Amino acid sequence: MRPPFPTTPTHSCVRSLYDRLYATYGPQHWWPGDGPFDVIVGAILTQNTNWRNVEKALDALRNADIWSFKAIHGTERDDLADLIRPSGYFNQKARKLHEFAALVENDLNGNLDQLLDLPMDDLRTILLGIWGVGEETADDIVLYAADKPSFVIDTYTRRIVDRLGWRPQGVRYRDYQSLFTERLPSDATLFNEYHALLDEHASTVCRPTPRCNQCCLQDICATGTNAPSQSGRAQCA
Ligand code: SF4
């Protein structure tokens, strides 16, 4: 009889998940954008919507020549909200952009690098102090704009973890985050690629209705092993 599937993943399970996803999807080249400004604006706009809608909002900002924190700071919030309407929750997101721009322009004299160069924990704390910036947005910025190793947890990652049968210590953001950070080297390049691969997997295969019979993780997944045509269970490494 095979051993029961581990609900607390080992270090090798977490690494094996990455290896399988990378072998299946290849490098994802995240974050889509040209620099920290694009990443930060994209990280704020991408909450609760898909990237296609974010791109429409980014294009509108570019076309209106509002493509710096100085320009955002100098734009009326209602006008900003109109431009980013395609991204949804546009009034809230306009306020978040304004608050971020105010920090950069008023407190840092426009010097974004001064913020991004801070030690990771200090940077994360400051980001979380900005109105409307939650842990996922903060970690997106820490990882993809500042290139510091903070693992990003989003609804896609939670979905995959839950379906695999891994059980974090609780349901908080940091409970899911520690599943990864306690079992992987603290490496921004690895965290960058891992998060991107999880999002690719959740948006193409581990969708709301999962396509388990097309999945590279089926034999190591608690949900996948119960799917039609799959009866065996395997250890993940
Ligand atoms: S086997 Fe199914 S539930 Fe498990 S990760 Fe793959 S698609 Fe998701």
Tab-separated table of C-alpha atoms and ligand atoms in Angstrom:
chain	number	residue	atom	x	y	z
A	1	MET	CA	0.000	0.000	0.000
A	2	ARG	CA	1.319	3.446	-0.923
A	3	PRO	CA	1.940	5.906	1.919
A	4	PRO	CA	-0.726	8.613	2.345
A	5	PHE	CA	-0.133	11.793	0.379
A	6	PRO	CA	1.779	14.285	2.587
A	7	THR	CA	-0.362	17.206	3.745
A	8	THR	CA	2.757	18.973	4.995
A	9	PRO	CA	5.025	19.102	1.955
A	10	THR	CA	8.704	18.334	2.299
A	11	HIS	CA	11.402	20.605	0.905
A	12	SER	CA	11.730	18.267	-2.062
A	13	CYS	CA	7.945	18.351	-2.692
A	14	VAL	CA	7.996	22.124	-2.987
A	15	ARG	CA	11.045	22.025	-5.243
A	16	SER	CA	9.591	19.189	-7.303
A	17	LEU	CA	6.426	21.198	-7.924
A	18	TYR	CA	8.555	24.010	-9.350
A	19	ASP	CA	10.607	21.631	-11.498
A	20	ARG	CA	7.503	20.055	-13.020
A	21	LEU	CA	5.901	23.414	-13.774
A	22	TYR	CA	9.120	24.768	-15.282
A	23	ALA	CA	9.561	21.654	-17.420
A	24	THR	CA	5.980	22.061	-18.664
A	25	TYR	CA	5.697	25.807	-19.211
A	26	GLY	CA	9.300	27.057	-19.444
A	27	PRO	CA	10.477	30.523	-18.372
A	28	GLN	CA	7.662	33.053	-17.998
A	29	HIS	CA	9.711	36.291	-18.265
A	30	TRP	CA	7.796	38.153	-15.572
A	31	TRP	CA	7.055	40.939	-14.839
A	32	PRO	CA	5.604	42.165	-18.135
A	33	GLY	CA	6.804	45.776	-18.251
A	34	ASP	CA	9.849	47.902	-18.746
A	35	GLY	CA	10.826	48.928	-15.241
A	36	PRO	CA	9.776	49.585	-11.646
A	37	PHE	CA	7.147	52.186	-12.562
A	38	ASP	CA	5.345	49.752	-14.887
A	39	VAL	CA	5.571	46.982	-12.296
A	40	ILE	CA	4.179	49.088	-9.460
A	41	VAL	CA	1.299	50.511	-11.486
A	42	GLY	CA	0.569	47.048	-12.900
A	43	ALA	CA	0.674	45.479	-9.424
A	44	ILE	CA	-1.927	47.968	-8.191
A	45	LEU	CA	-4.152	47.633	-11.252
A	46	THR	CA	-4.060	43.829	-11.469
A	47	GLN	CA	-5.923	43.243	-8.226
A	48	ASN	CA	-9.250	41.465	-8.895
A	49	THR	CA	-8.936	41.512	-12.664
A	50	ASN	CA	-7.045	39.819	-15.472
A	51	TRP	CA	-3.956	41.122	-17.215
A	52	ARG	CA	-5.805	41.941	-20.456
A	53	ASN	CA	-7.831	44.553	-18.592
A	54	VAL	CA	-4.701	45.869	-16.912
A	55	GLU	CA	-3.052	46.335	-20.305
A	56	LYS	CA	-5.995	48.422	-21.503
A	57	ALA	CA	-5.663	50.673	-18.459
A	58	LEU	CA	-1.880	50.914	-18.877
A	59	ASP	CA	-2.323	51.841	-22.548
A	60	ALA	CA	-4.784	54.568	-21.569
A	61	LEU	CA	-2.288	56.026	-19.089
A	62	ARG	CA	0.508	55.889	-21.673
A	63	ASN	CA	-1.631	57.494	-24.361
A	64	ALA	CA	-2.596	60.290	-21.971
A	65	ASP	CA	1.107	60.812	-21.206
A	66	ILE	CA	0.536	59.981	-17.539
A	67	TRP	CA	3.530	57.723	-17.312
A	68	SER	CA	5.410	58.729	-14.180
A	69	PHE	CA	4.538	59.141	-10.523
A	70	LYS	CA	4.974	62.883	-11.005
A	71	ALA	CA	2.314	62.819	-13.734
A	72	ILE	CA	-0.019	60.672	-11.617
A	73	HIS	CA	0.491	63.030	-8.678
A	74	GLY	CA	-0.508	65.965	-10.879
A	75	THR	CA	-3.662	64.340	-12.268
A	76	GLU	CA	-7.094	64.768	-10.701
A	77	ARG	CA	-8.219	61.528	-9.124
A	78	ASP	CA	-11.480	61.467	-11.102
A	79	ASP	CA	-9.563	61.832	-14.365
A	80	LEU	CA	-7.213	59.059	-13.309
A	81	ALA	CA	-10.163	56.827	-12.430
A	82	ASP	CA	-11.696	57.396	-15.863
A	83	LEU	CA	-8.483	56.371	-17.592
A	84	ILE	CA	-8.031	53.165	-15.602
A	85	ARG	CA	-11.716	52.199	-15.749
A	86	PRO	CA	-10.991	48.991	-17.782
A	87	SER	CA	-9.129	47.516	-14.791
A	88	GLY	CA	-12.245	47.575	-12.567
A	89	TYR	CA	-12.531	49.005	-9.028
A	90	PHE	CA	-11.209	52.132	-10.716
A	91	ASN	CA	-12.066	54.619	-7.954
A	92	GLN	CA	-10.198	52.580	-5.341
A	93	LYS	CA	-7.297	51.927	-7.675
A	94	ALA	CA	-7.052	55.613	-8.606
A	95	ARG	CA	-6.782	56.440	-4.913
A	96	LYS	CA	-4.083	53.787	-4.428
A	97	LEU	CA	-2.087	55.189	-7.349
A	98	HIS	CA	-2.468	58.697	-5.957
A	99	GLU	CA	-1.349	57.621	-2.486
A	100	PHE	CA	1.677	55.819	-3.914
A	101	ALA	CA	2.563	58.812	-6.093
A	102	ALA	CA	2.226	61.139	-3.093
A	103	LEU	CA	4.710	59.021	-1.151
A	104	VAL	CA	7.222	59.132	-3.998
A	105	GLU	CA	6.788	62.804	-4.833
A	106	ASN	CA	6.282	64.299	-1.360
A	107	ASP	CA	8.410	62.069	0.874
A	108	LEU	CA	11.137	60.925	-1.525
A	109	ASN	CA	11.461	63.951	-3.814
A	110	GLY	CA	10.573	61.740	-6.747
A	111	ASN	CA	13.381	59.283	-6.023
A	112	LEU	CA	11.716	55.856	-6.301
A	113	ASP	CA	15.062	54.061	-6.004
A	114	GLN	CA	15.431	55.418	-2.485
A	115	LEU	CA	12.362	53.362	-1.568
A	116	LEU	CA	13.220	50.226	-3.551
A	117	ASP	CA	16.782	50.146	-2.184
A	118	LEU	CA	15.569	49.776	1.409
A	119	PRO	CA	16.101	46.420	3.169
A	120	MET	CA	13.291	44.043	2.248
A	121	ASP	CA	11.408	44.071	5.559
A	122	ASP	CA	11.556	47.875	5.818
A	123	LEU	CA	10.342	48.230	2.241
A	124	ARG	CA	7.470	45.800	2.806
A	125	THR	CA	6.409	47.622	5.980
A	126	ILE	CA	6.321	50.988	4.199
A	127	LEU	CA	4.354	49.546	1.282
A	128	LEU	CA	1.796	48.020	3.638
A	129	GLY	CA	1.365	51.452	5.196
A	130	ILE	CA	0.126	52.949	1.910
A	131	TRP	CA	-3.654	53.182	1.706
A	132	GLY	CA	-5.120	50.130	-0.005
A	133	VAL	CA	-1.852	48.220	-0.472
A	134	GLY	CA	-2.269	44.674	0.824
A	135	GLU	CA	0.219	41.864	1.213
A	136	GLU	CA	-0.077	40.532	-2.331
A	137	THR	CA	0.476	43.949	-3.925
A	138	ALA	CA	3.320	44.706	-1.524
A	139	ASP	CA	5.041	41.414	-2.328
A	140	ASP	CA	4.539	41.938	-6.069
A	141	ILE	CA	6.390	45.236	-5.712
A	142	VAL	CA	9.089	43.857	-3.399
A	143	LEU	CA	9.761	40.908	-5.709
A	144	TYR	CA	9.223	42.277	-9.197
A	145	ALA	CA	10.127	45.974	-8.800
A	146	ALA	CA	12.809	45.758	-6.093
A	147	ASP	CA	14.100	42.260	-6.957
A	148	LYS	CA	14.023	41.115	-3.331
A	149	PRO	CA	12.918	37.606	-2.275
A	150	SER	CA	9.373	37.943	-0.939
A	151	PHE	CA	7.153	35.074	-2.151
A	152	VAL	CA	3.836	36.264	-3.622
A	153	ILE	CA	0.603	34.512	-2.667
A	154	ASP	CA	-2.512	35.066	-4.745
A	155	THR	CA	-5.813	33.270	-5.262
A	156	TYR	CA	-4.227	31.074	-7.949
A	157	THR	CA	-1.526	29.877	-5.561
A	158	ARG	CA	-4.058	29.208	-2.818
A	159	ARG	CA	-6.180	27.188	-5.239
A	160	ILE	CA	-3.282	24.980	-6.318
A	161	VAL	CA	-2.011	24.456	-2.764
A	162	ASP	CA	-5.485	23.520	-1.538
A	163	ARG	CA	-6.105	21.104	-4.394
A	164	LEU	CA	-2.711	19.462	-3.993
A	165	GLY	CA	-3.824	18.614	-0.477
A	166	TRP	CA	-1.106	20.660	1.207
A	167	ARG	CA	-2.312	22.062	4.484
A	168	PRO	CA	-0.796	25.363	5.672
A	169	GLN	CA	-0.913	26.035	9.405
A	170	GLY	CA	-3.825	28.414	8.869
A	171	VAL	CA	-5.624	30.379	6.187
A	172	ARG	CA	-3.725	33.649	6.514
A	173	TYR	CA	-1.538	35.009	3.748
A	174	ARG	CA	1.617	34.293	5.725
A	175	ASP	CA	0.547	30.693	6.407
A	176	TYR	CA	0.519	30.005	2.664
A	177	GLN	CA	3.660	32.056	2.133
A	178	SER	CA	5.649	30.116	4.727
A	179	LEU	CA	4.863	26.829	2.970
A	180	PHE	CA	7.212	28.081	0.267
A	181	THR	CA	9.661	30.337	2.100
A	182	GLU	CA	10.463	27.726	4.765
A	183	ARG	CA	11.290	25.130	2.111
A	184	LEU	CA	13.095	27.101	-0.582
A	185	PRO	CA	16.314	29.110	-0.652
A	186	SER	CA	15.647	32.833	-0.302
A	187	ASP	CA	16.223	33.599	-3.976
A	188	ALA	CA	14.410	36.401	-5.826
A	189	THR	CA	14.976	34.797	-9.239
A	190	LEU	CA	13.469	31.505	-8.053
A	191	PHE	CA	10.499	33.224	-6.356
A	192	ASN	CA	9.919	35.335	-9.469
A	193	GLU	CA	9.708	32.305	-11.742
A	194	TYR	CA	7.810	30.119	-9.266
A	195	HIS	CA	4.980	32.603	-8.792
A	196	ALA	CA	4.722	33.192	-12.539
A	197	LEU	CA	4.563	29.438	-13.187
A	198	LEU	CA	1.844	28.925	-10.579
A	199	ASP	CA	-0.221	31.654	-12.228
A	200	GLU	CA	0.290	30.138	-15.661
A	201	HIS	CA	-0.754	26.715	-14.374
A	202	ALA	CA	-3.864	28.044	-12.616
A	203	SER	CA	-4.975	30.077	-15.614
A	204	THR	CA	-4.518	27.291	-18.169
A	205	VAL	CA	-4.989	23.912	-16.433
A	206	CYS	CA	-5.843	24.181	-12.731
A	207	ARG	CA	-8.749	26.420	-13.638
A	208	PRO	CA	-11.918	26.857	-11.561
A	209	THR	CA	-12.973	23.589	-13.202
A	210	PRO	CA	-9.628	21.761	-13.215
A	211	ARG	CA	-8.367	19.864	-16.245
A	212	CYS	CA	-6.716	17.153	-14.174
A	213	ASN	CA	-6.272	14.716	-17.026
A	214	GLN	CA	-4.044	17.273	-18.812
A	215	CYS	CA	-2.058	18.163	-15.698
A	216	CYS	CA	1.658	17.615	-15.090
A	217	LEU	CA	0.926	17.328	-11.352
A	218	GLN	CA	-1.891	14.812	-11.466
A	219	ASP	CA	-0.031	11.900	-9.894
A	220	ILE	CA	1.105	14.008	-6.918
A	221	CYS	CA	-2.160	15.889	-6.378
A	222	ALA	CA	-4.812	14.905	-3.848
A	223	THR	CA	-7.539	16.242	-6.146
A	224	GLY	CA	-6.021	14.866	-9.341
A	225	THR	CA	-5.671	11.348	-7.991
A	226	ASN	CA	-9.424	11.271	-7.482
A	227	ALA	CA	-10.142	12.492	-11.011
A	228	PRO	CA	-11.583	10.064	-13.590
A	229	SER	CA	-8.962	7.816	-15.249
A	230	GLN	CA	-6.417	8.303	-12.463
A	231	SER	CA	-6.312	5.842	-9.609
A	232	GLY	CA	-2.746	5.802	-8.312
A	233	ARG	CA	-0.997	8.050	-5.843
A	234	ALA	CA	2.651	8.946	-5.928
A	235	GLN	CA	5.025	10.772	-3.649
A	236	CYS	CA	6.047	14.128	-5.055
A	237	ALA	CA	9.767	13.417	-5.132
B	1	SF4	S1	-4.317	17.509	-10.870
B	1	SF4	FE1	-6.122	18.822	-11.146
B	1	SF4	S2	-6.472	19.823	-9.171
B	1	SF4	FE2	-4.388	18.939	-9.133
B	1	SF4	S3	-3.062	20.636	-9.766
B	1	SF4	FE3	-3.573	19.486	-11.608
B	1	SF4	S4	-5.401	20.482	-12.482
B	1	SF4	FE4	-5.157	21.199	-10.349
